[in-house]
GROMACS .gro file of C-alpha atoms in nm:
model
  434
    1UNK     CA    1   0.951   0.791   2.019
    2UNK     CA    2   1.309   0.782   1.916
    3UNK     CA    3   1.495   0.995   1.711
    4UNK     CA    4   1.594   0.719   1.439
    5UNK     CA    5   1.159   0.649   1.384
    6UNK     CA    6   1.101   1.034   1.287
    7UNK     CA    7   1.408   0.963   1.031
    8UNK     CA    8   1.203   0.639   0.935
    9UNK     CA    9   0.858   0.825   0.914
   10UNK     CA   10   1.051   1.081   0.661
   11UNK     CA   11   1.184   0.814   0.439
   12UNK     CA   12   0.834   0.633   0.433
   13UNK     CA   13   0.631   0.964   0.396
   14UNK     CA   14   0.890   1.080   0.088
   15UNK     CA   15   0.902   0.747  -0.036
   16UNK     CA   16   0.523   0.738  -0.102
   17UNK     CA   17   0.443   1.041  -0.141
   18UNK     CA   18   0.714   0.941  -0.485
   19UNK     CA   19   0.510   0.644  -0.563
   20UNK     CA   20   0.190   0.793  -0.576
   21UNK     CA   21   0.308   1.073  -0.795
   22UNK     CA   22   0.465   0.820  -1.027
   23UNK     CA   23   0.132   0.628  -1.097
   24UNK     CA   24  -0.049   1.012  -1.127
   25UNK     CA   25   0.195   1.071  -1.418
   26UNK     CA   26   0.207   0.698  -1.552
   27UNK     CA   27  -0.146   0.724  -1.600
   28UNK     CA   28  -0.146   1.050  -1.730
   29UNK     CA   29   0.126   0.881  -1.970
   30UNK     CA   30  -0.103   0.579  -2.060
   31UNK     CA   31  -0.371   0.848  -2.186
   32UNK     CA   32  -0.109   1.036  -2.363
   33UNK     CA   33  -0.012   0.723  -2.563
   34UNK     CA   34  -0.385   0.655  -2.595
   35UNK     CA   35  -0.375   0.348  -2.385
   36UNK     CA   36  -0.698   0.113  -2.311
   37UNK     CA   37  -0.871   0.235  -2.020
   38UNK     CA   38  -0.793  -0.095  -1.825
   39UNK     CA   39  -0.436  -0.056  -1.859
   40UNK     CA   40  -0.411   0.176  -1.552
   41UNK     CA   41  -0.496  -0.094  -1.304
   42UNK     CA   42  -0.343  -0.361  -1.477
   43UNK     CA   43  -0.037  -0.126  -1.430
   44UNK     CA   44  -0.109  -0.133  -1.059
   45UNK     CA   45  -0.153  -0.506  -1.128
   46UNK     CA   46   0.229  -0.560  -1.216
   47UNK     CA   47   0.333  -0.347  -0.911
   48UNK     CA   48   0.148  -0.571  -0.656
   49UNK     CA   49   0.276  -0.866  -0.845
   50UNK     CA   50   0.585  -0.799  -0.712
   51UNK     CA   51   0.516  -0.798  -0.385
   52UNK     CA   52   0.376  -1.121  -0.414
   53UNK     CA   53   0.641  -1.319  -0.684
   54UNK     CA   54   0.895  -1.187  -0.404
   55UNK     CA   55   0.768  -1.261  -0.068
   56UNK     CA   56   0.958  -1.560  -0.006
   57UNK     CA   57   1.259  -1.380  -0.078
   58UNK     CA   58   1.223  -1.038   0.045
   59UNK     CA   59   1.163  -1.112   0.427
   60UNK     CA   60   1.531  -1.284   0.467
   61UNK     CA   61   1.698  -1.034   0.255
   62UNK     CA   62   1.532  -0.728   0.541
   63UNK     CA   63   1.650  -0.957   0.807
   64UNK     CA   64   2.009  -1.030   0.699
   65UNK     CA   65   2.099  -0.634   0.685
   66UNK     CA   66   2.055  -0.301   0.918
   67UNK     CA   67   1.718  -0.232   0.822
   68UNK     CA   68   1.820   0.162   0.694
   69UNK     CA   69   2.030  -0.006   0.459
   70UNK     CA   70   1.777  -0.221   0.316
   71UNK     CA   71   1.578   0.085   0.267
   72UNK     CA   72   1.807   0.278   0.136
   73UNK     CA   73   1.912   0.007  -0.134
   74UNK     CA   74   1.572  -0.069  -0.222
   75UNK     CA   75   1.462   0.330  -0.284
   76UNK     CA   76   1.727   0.304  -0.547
   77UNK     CA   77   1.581   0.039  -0.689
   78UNK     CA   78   1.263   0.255  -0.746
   79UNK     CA   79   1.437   0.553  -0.839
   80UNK     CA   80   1.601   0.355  -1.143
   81UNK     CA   81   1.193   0.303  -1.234
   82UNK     CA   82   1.144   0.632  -1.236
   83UNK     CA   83   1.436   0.683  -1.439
   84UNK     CA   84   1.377   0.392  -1.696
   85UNK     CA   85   1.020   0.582  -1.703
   86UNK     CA   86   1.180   0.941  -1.799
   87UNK     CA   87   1.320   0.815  -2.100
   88UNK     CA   88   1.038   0.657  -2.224
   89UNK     CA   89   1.109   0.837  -2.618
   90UNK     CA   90   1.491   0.778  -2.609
   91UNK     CA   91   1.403   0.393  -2.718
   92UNK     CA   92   1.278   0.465  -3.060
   93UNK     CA   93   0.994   0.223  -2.986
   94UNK     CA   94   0.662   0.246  -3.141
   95UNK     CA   95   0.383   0.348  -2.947
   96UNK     CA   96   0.269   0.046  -2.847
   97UNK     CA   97   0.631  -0.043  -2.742
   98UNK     CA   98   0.600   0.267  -2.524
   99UNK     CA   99   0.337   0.148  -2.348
  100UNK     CA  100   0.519  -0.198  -2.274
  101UNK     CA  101   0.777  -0.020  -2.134
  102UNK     CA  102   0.602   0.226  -1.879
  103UNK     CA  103   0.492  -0.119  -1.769
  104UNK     CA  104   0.826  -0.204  -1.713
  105UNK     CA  105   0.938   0.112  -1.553
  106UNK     CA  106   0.635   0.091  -1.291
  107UNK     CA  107   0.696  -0.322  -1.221
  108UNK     CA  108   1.047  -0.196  -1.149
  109UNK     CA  109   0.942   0.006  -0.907
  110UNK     CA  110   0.700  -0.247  -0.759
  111UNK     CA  111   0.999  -0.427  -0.732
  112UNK     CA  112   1.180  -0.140  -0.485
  113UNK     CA  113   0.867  -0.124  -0.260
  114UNK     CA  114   0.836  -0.490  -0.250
  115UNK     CA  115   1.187  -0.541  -0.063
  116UNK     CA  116   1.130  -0.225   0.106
  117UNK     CA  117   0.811  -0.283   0.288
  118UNK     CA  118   0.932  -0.591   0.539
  119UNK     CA  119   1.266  -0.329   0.620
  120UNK     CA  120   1.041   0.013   0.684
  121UNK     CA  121   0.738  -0.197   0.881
  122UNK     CA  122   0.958  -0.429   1.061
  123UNK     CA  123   1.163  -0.204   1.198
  124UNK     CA  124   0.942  -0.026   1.376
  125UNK     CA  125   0.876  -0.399   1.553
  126UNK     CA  126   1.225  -0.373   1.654
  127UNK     CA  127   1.256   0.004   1.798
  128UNK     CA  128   0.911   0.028   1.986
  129UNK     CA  129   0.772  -0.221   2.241
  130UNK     CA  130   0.439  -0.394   2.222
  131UNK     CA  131   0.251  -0.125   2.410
  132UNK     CA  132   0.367   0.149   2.169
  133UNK     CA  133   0.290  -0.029   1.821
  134UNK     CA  134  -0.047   0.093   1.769
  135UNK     CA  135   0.026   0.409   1.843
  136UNK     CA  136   0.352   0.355   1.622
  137UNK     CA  137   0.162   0.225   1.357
  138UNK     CA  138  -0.089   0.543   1.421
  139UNK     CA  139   0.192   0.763   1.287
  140UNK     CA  140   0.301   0.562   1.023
  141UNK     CA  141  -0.012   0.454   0.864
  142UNK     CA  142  -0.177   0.838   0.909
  143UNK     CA  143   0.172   0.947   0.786
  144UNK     CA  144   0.189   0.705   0.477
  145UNK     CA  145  -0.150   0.803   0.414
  146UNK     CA  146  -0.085   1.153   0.443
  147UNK     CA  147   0.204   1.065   0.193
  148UNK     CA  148  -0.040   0.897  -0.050
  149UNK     CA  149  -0.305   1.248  -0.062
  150UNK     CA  150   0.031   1.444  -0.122
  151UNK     CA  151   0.126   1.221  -0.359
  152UNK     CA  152  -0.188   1.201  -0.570
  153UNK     CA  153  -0.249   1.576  -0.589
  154UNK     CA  154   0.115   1.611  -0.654
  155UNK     CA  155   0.096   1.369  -0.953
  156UNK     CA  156  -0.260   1.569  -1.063
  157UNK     CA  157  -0.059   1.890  -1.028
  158UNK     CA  158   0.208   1.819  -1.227
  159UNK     CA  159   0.003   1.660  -1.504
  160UNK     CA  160  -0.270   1.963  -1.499
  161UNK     CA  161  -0.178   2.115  -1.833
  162UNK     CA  162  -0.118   2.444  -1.689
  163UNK     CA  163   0.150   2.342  -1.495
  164UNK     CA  164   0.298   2.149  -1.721
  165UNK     CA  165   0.282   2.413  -1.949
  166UNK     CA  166   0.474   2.634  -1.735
  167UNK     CA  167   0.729   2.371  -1.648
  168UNK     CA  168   0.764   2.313  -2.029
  169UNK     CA  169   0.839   2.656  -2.041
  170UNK     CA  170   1.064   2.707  -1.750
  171UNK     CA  171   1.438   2.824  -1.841
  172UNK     CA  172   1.634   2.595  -1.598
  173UNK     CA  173   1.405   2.250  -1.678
  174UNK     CA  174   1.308   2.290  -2.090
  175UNK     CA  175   1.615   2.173  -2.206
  176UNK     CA  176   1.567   1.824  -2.000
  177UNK     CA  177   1.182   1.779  -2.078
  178UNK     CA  178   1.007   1.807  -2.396
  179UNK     CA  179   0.645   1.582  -2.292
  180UNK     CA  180   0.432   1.657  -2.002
  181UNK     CA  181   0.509   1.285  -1.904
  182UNK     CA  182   0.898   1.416  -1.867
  183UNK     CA  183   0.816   1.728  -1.725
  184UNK     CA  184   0.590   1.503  -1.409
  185UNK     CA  185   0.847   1.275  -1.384
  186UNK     CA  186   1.164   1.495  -1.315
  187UNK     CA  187   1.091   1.636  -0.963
  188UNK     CA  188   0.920   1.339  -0.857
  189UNK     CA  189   1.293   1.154  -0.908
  190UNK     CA  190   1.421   1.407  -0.711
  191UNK     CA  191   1.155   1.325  -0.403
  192UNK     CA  192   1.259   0.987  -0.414
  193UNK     CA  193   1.637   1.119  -0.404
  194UNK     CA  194   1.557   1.297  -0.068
  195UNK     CA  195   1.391   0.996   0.034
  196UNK     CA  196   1.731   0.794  -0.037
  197UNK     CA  197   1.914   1.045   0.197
  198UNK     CA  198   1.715   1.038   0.460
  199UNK     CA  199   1.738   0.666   0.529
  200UNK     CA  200   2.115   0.681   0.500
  201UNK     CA  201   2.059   0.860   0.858
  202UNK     CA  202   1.866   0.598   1.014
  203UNK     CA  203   2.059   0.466   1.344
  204UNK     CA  204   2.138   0.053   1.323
  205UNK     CA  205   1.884  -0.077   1.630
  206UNK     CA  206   2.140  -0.317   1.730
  207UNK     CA  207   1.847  -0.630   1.660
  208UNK     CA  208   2.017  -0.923   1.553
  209UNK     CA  209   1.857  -1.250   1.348
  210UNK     CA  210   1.997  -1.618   1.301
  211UNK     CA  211   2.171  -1.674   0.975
  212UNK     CA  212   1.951  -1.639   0.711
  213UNK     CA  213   1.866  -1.918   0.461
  214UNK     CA  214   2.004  -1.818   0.083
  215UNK     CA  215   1.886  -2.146  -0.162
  216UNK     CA  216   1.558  -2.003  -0.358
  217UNK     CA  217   1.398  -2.339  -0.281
  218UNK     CA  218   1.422  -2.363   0.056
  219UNK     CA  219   1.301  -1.977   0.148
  220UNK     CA  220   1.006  -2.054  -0.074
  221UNK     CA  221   0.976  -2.381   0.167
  222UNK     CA  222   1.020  -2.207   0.451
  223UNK     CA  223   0.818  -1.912   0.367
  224UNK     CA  224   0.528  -2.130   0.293
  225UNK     CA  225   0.572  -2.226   0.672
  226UNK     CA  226   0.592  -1.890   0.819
  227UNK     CA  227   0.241  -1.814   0.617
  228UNK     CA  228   0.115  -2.169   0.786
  229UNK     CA  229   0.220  -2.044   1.106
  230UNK     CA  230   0.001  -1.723   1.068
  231UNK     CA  231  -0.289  -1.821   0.915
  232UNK     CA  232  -0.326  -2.050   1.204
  233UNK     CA  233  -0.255  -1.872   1.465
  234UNK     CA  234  -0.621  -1.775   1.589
  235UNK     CA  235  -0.541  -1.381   1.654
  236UNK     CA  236  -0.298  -1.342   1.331
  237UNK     CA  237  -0.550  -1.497   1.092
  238UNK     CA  238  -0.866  -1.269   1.154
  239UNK     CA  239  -0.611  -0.961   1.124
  240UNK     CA  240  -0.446  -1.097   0.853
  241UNK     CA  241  -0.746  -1.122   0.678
  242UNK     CA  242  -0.894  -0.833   0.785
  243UNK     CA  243  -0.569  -0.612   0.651
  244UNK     CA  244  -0.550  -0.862   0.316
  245UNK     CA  245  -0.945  -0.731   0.218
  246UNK     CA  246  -0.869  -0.364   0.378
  247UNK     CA  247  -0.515  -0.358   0.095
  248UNK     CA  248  -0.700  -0.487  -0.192
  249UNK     CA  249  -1.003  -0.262  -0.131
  250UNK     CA  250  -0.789   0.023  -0.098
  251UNK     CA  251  -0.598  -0.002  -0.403
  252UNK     CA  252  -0.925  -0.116  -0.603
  253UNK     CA  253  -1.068   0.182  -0.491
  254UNK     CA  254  -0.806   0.443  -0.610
  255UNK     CA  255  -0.885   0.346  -0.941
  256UNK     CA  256  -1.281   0.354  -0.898
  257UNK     CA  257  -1.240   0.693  -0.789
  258UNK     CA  258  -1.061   0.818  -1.043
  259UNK     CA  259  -1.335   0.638  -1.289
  260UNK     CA  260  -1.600   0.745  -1.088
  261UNK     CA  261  -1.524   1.110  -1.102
  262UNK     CA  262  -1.454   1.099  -1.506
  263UNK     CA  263  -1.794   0.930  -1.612
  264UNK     CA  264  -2.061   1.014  -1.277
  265UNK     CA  265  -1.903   1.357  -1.213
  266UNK     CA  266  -1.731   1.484  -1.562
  267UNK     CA  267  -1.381   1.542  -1.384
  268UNK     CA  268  -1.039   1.524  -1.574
  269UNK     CA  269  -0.757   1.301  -1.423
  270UNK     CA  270  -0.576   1.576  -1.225
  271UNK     CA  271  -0.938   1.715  -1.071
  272UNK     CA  272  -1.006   1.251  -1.019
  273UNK     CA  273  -0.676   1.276  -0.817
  274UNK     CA  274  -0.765   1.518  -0.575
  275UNK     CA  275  -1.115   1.312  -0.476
  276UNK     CA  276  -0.830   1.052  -0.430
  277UNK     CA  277  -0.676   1.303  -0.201
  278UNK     CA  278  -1.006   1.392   0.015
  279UNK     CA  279  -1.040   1.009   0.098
  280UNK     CA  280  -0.655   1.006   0.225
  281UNK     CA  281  -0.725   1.318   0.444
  282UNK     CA  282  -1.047   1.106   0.608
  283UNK     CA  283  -0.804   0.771   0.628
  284UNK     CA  284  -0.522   1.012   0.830
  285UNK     CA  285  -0.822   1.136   1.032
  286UNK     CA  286  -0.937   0.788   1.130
  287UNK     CA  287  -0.572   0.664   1.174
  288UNK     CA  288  -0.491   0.944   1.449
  289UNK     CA  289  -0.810   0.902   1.608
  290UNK     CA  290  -0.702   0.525   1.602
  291UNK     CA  291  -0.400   0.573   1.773
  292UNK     CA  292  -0.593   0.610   2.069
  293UNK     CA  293  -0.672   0.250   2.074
  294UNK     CA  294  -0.511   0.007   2.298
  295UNK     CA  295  -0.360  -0.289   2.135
  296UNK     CA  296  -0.549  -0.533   2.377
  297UNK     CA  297  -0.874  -0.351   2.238
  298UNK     CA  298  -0.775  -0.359   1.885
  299UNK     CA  299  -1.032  -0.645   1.777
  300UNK     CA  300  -1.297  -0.402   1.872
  301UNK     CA  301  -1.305  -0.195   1.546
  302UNK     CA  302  -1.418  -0.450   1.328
  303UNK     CA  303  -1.760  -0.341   1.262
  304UNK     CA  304  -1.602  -0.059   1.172
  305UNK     CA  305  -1.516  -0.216   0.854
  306UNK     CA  306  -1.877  -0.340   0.792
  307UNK     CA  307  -2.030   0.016   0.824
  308UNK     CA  308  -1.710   0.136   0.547
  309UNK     CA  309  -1.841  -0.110   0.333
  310UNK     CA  310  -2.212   0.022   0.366
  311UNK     CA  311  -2.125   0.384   0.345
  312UNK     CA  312  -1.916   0.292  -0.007
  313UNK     CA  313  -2.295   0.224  -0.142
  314UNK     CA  314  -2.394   0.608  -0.141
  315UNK     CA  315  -2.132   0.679  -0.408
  316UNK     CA  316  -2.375   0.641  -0.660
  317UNK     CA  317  -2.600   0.885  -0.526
  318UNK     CA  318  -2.423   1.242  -0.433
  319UNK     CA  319  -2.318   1.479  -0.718
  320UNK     CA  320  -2.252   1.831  -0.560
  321UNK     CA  321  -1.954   1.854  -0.461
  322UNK     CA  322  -1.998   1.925  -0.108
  323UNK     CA  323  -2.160   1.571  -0.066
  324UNK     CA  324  -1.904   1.417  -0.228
  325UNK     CA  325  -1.647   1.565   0.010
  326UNK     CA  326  -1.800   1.442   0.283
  327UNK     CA  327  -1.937   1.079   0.144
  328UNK     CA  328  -1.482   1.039   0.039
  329UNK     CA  329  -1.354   1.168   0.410
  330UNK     CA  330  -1.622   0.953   0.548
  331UNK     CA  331  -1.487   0.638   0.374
  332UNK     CA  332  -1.151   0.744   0.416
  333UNK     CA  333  -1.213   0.802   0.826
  334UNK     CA  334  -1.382   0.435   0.841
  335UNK     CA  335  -1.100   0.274   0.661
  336UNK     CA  336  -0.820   0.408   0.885
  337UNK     CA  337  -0.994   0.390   1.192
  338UNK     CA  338  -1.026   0.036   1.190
  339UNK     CA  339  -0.732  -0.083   0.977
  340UNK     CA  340  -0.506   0.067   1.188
  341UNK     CA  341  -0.537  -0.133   1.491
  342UNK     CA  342  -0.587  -0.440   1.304
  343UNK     CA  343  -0.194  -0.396   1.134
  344UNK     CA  344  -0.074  -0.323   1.490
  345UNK     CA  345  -0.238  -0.667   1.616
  346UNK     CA  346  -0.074  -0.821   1.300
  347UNK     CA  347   0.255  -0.675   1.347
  348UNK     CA  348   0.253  -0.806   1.696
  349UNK     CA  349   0.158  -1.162   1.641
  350UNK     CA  350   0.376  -1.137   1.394
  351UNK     CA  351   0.688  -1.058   1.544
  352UNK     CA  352   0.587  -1.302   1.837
  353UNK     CA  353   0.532  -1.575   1.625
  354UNK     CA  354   0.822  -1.569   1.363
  355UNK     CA  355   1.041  -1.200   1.326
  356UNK     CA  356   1.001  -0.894   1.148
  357UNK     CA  357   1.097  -0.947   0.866
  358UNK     CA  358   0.964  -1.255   0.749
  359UNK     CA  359   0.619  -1.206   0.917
  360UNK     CA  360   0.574  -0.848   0.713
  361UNK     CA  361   0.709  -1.050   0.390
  362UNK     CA  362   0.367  -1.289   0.474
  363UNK     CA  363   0.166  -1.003   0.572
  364UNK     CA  364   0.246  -0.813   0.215
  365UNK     CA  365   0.227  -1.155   0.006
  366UNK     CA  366  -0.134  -1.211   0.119
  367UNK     CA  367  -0.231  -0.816   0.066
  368UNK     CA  368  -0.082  -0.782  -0.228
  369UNK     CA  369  -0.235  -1.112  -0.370
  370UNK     CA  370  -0.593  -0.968  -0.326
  371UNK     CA  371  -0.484  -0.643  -0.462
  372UNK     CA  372  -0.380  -0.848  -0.767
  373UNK     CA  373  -0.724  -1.105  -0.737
  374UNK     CA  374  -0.940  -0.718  -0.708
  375UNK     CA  375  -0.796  -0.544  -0.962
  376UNK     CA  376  -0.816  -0.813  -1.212
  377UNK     CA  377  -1.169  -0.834  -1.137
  378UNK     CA  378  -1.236  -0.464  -1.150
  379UNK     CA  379  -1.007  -0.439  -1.515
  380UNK     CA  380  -1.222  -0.736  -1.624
  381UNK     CA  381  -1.567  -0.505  -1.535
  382UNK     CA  382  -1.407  -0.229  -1.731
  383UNK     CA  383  -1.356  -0.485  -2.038
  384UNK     CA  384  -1.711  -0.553  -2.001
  385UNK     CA  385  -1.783  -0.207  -2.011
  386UNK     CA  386  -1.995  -0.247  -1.703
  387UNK     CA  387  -2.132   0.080  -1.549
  388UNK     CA  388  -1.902   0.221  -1.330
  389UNK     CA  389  -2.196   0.293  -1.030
  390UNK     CA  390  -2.270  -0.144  -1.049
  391UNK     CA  391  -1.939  -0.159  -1.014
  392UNK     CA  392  -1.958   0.097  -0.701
  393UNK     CA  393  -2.263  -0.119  -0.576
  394UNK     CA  394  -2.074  -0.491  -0.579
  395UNK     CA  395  -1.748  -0.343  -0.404
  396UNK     CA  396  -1.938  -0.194  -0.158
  397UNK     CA  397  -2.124  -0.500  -0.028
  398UNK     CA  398  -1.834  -0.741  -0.078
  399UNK     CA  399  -1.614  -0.545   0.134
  400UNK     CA  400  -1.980  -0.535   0.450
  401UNK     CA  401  -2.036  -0.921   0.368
  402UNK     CA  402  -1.640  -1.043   0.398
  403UNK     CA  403  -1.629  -0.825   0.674
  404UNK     CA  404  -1.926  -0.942   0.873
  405UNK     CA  405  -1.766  -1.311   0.811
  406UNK     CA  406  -1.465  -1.202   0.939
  407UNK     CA  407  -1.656  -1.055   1.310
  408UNK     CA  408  -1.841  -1.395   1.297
  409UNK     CA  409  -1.494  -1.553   1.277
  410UNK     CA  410  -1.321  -1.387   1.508
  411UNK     CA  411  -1.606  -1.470   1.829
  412UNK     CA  412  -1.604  -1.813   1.712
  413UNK     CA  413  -1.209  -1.810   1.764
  414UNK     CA  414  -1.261  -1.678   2.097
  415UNK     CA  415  -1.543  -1.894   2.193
  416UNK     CA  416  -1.284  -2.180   2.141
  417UNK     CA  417  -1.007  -2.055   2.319
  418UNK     CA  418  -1.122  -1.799   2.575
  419UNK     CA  419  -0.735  -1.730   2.676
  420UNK     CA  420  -0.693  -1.584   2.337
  421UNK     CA  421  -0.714  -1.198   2.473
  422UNK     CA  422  -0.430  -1.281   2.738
  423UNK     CA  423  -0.168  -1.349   2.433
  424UNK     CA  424  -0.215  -0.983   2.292
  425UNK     CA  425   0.069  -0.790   2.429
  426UNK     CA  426   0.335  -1.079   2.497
  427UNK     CA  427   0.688  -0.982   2.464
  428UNK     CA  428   0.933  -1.226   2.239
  429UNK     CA  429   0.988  -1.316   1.932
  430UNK     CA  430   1.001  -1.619   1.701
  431UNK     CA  431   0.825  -1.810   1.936
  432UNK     CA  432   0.719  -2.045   1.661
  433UNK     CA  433   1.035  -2.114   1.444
  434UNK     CA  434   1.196  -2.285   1.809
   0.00000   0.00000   0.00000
């Protein structure tokens, strides 16, 4: 590996490990302000709306610019969310107002990792060769998860009222906060300020793309091409649907987690959070043990995703502690063994196919739209006051049944084209824009 991906993996892993933090505390703000329970993933909501209201745009804008730039512009972008989020009382809006505008501050944000995802991902497309993705994508994935269970029981740490207490308290930070909200919020702007740093280090790779295309109408033209292109494409489709469900699951989950543990197991947000964190440590697990994985294999792992699915069912069952332990690093292992391949397969016919930019840009718009299609569904259950187990129950056998479609898909792909297996590890790329 070279020295410029560690500085990448830093920037991710600080990067996240900031964003998960941030929607610890916002939620933890929401309650303070005595927020609807569904406005936490409707929150979530606006953040993934992002991703997909700019995928057209995002993809050229990674592409047109050293990559550690576009990183480095786009963390800023999110650390001006966190800010706007800080001074949530130095509006003089009403509560309700509040509330709007911790929306705001989050979308914001949403907005930062939206331009920042096609610049982190595709560069890795551009410093590692085919044969060393899925192990690249090994580290980053276990690393961005690893990020995401530091994150979470950061953000439940800093919001357990001890803590807070004692950083309300604290000589050298009193005078700047005076809410637990503030007090959460103030060192997780400073992760995302050592975040900013470190991808001011990252070395230009020297990978050059055409001229890219600047009229709004034609990138949304054109992007609705390069999503043609890999939807059809009979290896990208399978893992691009396979990573769209795996996304939308994920971040549906975080939030059924933290519900679960408040009405089946009695736990407070910042104990919620760390269950959070137990499922991260079993998807870090499953993406090392991933890495060993060769790309050619990579389709091999999809009934992998079936048996998550099935496993997601004994939720409603366990209550000591123990069990639940287990039953989280179980789903956790599942869901990073088997996603991680799948991205690496995607990354490669991506970067094949069109470049790395733009075929991350299509990989994040279709993700992110089931995040938003799954989380509106799950915020509608909460409406209906729907118990949170049923909920539990559907999840879990949407995620075996799509995924058992998906294996069904994939043989009948190969069936058709049996010289499918010999395009998985090609060198090139934008194969399909000449």
């Amino acid at each position: 590996m070279k020295k410029g991906f560690y500085l990448v993996m830093a920037a991710q892993a600080l990067s996240s490990v900031a964003d998960n933090a941030l929607l610890i505390a916002a939620i933890a703000l929401i309650g303070d302000l005595q927020g609807p329970d569904w406005m936490a993933p409707m929150m979530k909501w606006w953040f993934a709306l992002s991703y997909v209201a700019l995928a057209a745009f995002v993809g050229a804008f990674a592409d047109s610019y050293p990559k550690g730039k576009v990183m480095f512009c786009t963390n800023a972008i999110k650390i001006m969310g966190c800010l706007l989020m800080f001074c949530y009382r130095d509006f003089g809006l009403q509560t309700s107002g509040e509330l709007v505008l911790v929306f705001c501050a989050y979308t914001l944000v949403g907005i930062g990792a939206a331009a920042y995802s096609p610049a982190k991902y595709g560069i890795i497309t551009e410093m590692l060769p085919p044969d060393m993705l899925v192990k690249g994508n090994s580290w980053i994935e276990g690393l961005t998860v690893l990020s995401i269970i530091v994150g979470t029981v950061l953000g439940g740490v800093l919001v357990n009222p001890h803590v807070s207490s004692s950083l309300l308290s604290h000589p050298h930070i009193h005078h700047l906060v005076q809410t637990r909200a503030e007090a959460a919020i103030l060192p997780i702007g400073v992760v995302y300020l050592l975040a900013a740093i470190c991808t001011l280090l990252i070395p230009r790779t020297m990978v050059s793309y055409p001229k890219q295309e600047t009229h709004p109408w034609r990138l949304i033209r054109t992007f609705r091409g390069y999503v043609r292109i890999l939807w059809h494409d009979k290896l990208g489709q399978v893992s691009l649907a396979v990573t769209t469900l795996f996304w939308g699951a994920g971040a549906t989950l975080q939030f059924i987690v933290i519900e679960w543990g408040a009405r089946h197991l009695g736990y407070r947000l910042d104990q919620a959070s760390i269950l959070m964190g137990v499922a991260a440590v079993g998807t870090v697990i499953g993406s090392v043990v991933a890495g060993r994985v060769p790309l050619r294999r990579a389709l091999s792992v999809l009934p992998v995703g079936i048996a998550m699915g099935l496993v997601v069912l004994l939720m409603p069952l366990v209550k000591a502690t123990w069990a639940v332990y287990c039953l989280l690093l179980l789903i956790g292992g599942l869901s990073g063994f088997f996603v991680v391949p799948m991205n690496a397969l995607l990354q490669h016919r991506g970067h094949v196919l069109l470049s790395a930019g733009h075929s991350i840009a299509v990989q994040n718009f279709n993700e992110q739209l089931n995040i938003l299609l799954m989380l509106a569904i799950y915020s509608l259950m909460l409406w209906l006051n729907m118990p949170i187990n049923l909920i539990i129950v559907i999840f879990g056998l949407l995620v075996a049944a799509l995924m058992l479609v998906f294996m069904r898909w994939n043989q009948r792909n190969h069936r058709a084209d049996p010289t499918l297996y010999n395009k998985i590890g090609q060198y090139g790329h934008g194969q399909a824009l000449h």
